[in-house]
PDB file of C-alpha atoms in Angstrom:
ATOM      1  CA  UNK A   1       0.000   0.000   0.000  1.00 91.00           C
ATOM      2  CA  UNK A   2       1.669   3.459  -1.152  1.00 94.00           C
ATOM      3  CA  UNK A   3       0.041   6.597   0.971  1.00 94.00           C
ATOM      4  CA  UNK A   4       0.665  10.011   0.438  1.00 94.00           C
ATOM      5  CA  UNK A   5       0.150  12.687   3.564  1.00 93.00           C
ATOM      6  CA  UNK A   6       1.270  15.964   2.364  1.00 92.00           C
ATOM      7  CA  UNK A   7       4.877  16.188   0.899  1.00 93.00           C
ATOM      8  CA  UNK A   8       5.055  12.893   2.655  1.00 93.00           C
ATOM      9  CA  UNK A   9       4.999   9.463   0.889  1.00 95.00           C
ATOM     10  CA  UNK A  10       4.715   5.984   3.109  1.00 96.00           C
ATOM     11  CA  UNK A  11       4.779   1.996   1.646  1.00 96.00           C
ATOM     12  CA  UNK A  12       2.769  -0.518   4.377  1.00 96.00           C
ATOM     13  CA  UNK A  13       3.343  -3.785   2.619  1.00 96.00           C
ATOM     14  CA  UNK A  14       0.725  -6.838   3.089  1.00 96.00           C
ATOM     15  CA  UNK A  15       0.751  -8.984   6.219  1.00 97.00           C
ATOM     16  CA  UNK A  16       2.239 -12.201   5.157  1.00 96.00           C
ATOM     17  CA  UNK A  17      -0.249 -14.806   5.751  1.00 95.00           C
ATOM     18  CA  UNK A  18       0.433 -18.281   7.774  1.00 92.00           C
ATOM     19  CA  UNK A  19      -2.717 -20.516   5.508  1.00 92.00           C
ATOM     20  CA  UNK A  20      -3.728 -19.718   1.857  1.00 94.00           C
ATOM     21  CA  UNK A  21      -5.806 -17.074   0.682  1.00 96.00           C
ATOM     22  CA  UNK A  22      -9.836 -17.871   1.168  1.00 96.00           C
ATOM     23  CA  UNK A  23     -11.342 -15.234  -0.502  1.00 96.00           C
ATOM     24  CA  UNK A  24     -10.607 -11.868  -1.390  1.00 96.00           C
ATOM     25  CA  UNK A  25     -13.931 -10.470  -0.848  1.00 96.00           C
ATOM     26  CA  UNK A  26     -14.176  -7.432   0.873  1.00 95.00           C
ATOM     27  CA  UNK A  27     -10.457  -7.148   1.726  1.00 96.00           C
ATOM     28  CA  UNK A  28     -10.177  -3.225   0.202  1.00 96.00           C
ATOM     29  CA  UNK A  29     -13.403  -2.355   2.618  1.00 96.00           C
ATOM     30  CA  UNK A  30     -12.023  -3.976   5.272  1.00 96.00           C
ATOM     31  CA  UNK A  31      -8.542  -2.170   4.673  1.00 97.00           C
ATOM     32  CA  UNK A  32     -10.164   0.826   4.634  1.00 97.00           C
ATOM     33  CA  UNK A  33     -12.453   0.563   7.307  1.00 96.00           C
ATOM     34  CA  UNK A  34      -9.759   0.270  10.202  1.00 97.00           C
ATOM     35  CA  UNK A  35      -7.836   2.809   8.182  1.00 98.00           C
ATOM     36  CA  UNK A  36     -10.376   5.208   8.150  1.00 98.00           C
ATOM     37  CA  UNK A  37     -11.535   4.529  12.044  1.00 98.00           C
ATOM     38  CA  UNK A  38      -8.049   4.954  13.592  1.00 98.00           C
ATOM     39  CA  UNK A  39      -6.798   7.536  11.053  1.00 98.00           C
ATOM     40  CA  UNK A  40     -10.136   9.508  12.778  1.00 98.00           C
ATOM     41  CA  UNK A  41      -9.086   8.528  16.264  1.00 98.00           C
ATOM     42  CA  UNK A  42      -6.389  10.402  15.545  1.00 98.00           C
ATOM     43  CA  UNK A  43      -3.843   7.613  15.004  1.00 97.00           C
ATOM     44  CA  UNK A  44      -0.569   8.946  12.531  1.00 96.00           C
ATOM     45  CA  UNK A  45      -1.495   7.761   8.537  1.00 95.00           C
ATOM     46  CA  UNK A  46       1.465   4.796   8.743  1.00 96.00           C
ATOM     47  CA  UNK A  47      -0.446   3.057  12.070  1.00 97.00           C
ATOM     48  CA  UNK A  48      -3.524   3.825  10.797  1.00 97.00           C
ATOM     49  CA  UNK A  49      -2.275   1.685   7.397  1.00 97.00           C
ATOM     50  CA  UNK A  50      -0.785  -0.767   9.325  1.00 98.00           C
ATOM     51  CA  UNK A  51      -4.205  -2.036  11.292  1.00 98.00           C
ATOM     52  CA  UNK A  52      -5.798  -1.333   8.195  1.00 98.00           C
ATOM     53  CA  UNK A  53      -3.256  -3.991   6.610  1.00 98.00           C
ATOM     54  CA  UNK A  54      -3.894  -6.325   9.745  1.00 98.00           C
ATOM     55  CA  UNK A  55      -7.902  -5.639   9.105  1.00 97.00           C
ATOM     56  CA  UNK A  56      -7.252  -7.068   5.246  1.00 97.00           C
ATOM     57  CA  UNK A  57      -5.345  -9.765   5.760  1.00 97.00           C
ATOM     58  CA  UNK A  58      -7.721 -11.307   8.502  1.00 97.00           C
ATOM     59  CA  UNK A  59     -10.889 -11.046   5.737  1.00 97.00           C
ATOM     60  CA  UNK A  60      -8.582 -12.742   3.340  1.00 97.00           C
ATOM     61  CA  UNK A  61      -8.696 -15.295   5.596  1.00 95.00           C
ATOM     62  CA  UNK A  62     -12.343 -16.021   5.534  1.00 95.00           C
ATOM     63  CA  UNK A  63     -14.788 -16.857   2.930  1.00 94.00           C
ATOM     64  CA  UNK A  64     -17.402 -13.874   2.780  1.00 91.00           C
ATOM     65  CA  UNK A  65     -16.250 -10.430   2.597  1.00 87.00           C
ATOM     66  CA  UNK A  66     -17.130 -10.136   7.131  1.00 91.00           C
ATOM     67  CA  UNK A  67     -16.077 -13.074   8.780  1.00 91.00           C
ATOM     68  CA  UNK A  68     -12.615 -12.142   9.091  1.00 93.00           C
ATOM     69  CA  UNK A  69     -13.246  -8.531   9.819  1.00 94.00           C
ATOM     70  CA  UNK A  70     -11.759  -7.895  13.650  1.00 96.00           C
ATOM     71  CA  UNK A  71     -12.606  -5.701  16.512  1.00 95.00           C
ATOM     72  CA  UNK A  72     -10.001  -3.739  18.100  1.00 95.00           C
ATOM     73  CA  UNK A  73      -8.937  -7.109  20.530  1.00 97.00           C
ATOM     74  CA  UNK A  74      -8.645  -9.143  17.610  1.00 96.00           C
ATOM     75  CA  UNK A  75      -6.191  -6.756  16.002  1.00 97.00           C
ATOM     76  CA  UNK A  76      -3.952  -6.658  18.878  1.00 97.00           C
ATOM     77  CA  UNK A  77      -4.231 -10.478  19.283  1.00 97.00           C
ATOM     78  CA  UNK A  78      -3.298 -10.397  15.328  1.00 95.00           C
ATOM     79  CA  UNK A  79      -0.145  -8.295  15.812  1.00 97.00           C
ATOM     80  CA  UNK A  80       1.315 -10.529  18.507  1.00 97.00           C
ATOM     81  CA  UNK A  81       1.536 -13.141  16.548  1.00 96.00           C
ATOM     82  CA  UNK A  82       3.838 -10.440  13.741  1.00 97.00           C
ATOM     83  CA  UNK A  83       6.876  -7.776  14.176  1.00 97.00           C
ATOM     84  CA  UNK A  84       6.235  -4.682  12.555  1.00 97.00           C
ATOM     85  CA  UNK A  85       8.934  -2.590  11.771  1.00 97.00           C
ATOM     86  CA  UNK A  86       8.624   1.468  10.934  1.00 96.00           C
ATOM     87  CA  UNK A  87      11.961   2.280   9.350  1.00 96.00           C
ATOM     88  CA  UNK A  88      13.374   5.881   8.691  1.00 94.00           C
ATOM     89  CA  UNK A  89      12.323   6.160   5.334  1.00 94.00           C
ATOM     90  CA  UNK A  90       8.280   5.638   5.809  1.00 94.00           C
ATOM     91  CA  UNK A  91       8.671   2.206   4.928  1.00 95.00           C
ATOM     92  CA  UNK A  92       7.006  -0.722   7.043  1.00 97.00           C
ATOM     93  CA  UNK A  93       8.211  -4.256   7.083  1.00 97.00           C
ATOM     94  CA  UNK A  94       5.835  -6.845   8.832  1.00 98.00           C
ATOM     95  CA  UNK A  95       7.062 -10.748   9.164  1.00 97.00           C
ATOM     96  CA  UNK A  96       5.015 -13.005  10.662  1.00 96.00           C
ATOM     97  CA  UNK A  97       6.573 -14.527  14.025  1.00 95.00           C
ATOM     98  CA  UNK A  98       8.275 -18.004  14.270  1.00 85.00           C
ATOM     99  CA  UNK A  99       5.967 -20.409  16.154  1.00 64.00           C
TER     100      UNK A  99
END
C-alpha cells in the first residue's frame, strides 16, 4: 500500500499470511475501514495503514467479505503473533513470528 500525507509518501506492505488465501472479498473495505476509524481517532497515517493492513489480511482469511473482519482485541491479538517494523524512510516491514 503506497500513501501520500502531504509532501510525505509511506509503503505498508501486506501482512504475510500463515494458511492460503480464502477469498478476497471485501479485503479493500475492510482495509479501509480500520484505516479510516483509527486515522479519525487520531492515530498517525502509517499506524492507521498498518491495522488497516492487519484488518485485510484477517478477511482474506475467511470466505465472505465479514467473517474475518476484527474488533479492536482481535487486532492486537493479530499483531502478537507479527513484528512490525517502521523504518526511517516511511517504509514498514511486517514478518510473521516463528511459532
Amino acid at each position: 500500500i503506497m500513501l501520500r500525507e502531504r509532501e510525505q509518501l509511506y509503503h505498508c506492505p501486506a501482512f504475510p499470511l500463515p494458511a492460503a488465501v480464502q477469498d478476497t472479498v471485501g479485503a479493500g473495505d475492510s482495509f479501509q475501514a480500520a484505516f479510516l476509524y483509527f486515522h479519525l481517532k487520531g492515530l498517525p497515517v502509517l499506524h492507521s495503514a498498518i491495522l488497516g493492513a492487519a484488518n485485510a489480511a484477517s478477511t482474506v482469511q475467511h470466505p465472505g467479505g465479514v467473517l474475518g473482519q476484527l474488533s479492536r482485541a482481535g487486532l492486537a491479538d493479530m499483531l502478537a503473533r507479527y513484528t512490525v517494523r517502521i523504518h526511517g524512510d516511511n517504509r514498514v516491514e511486517i514478518n510473521l513470528k516463528s511459532q
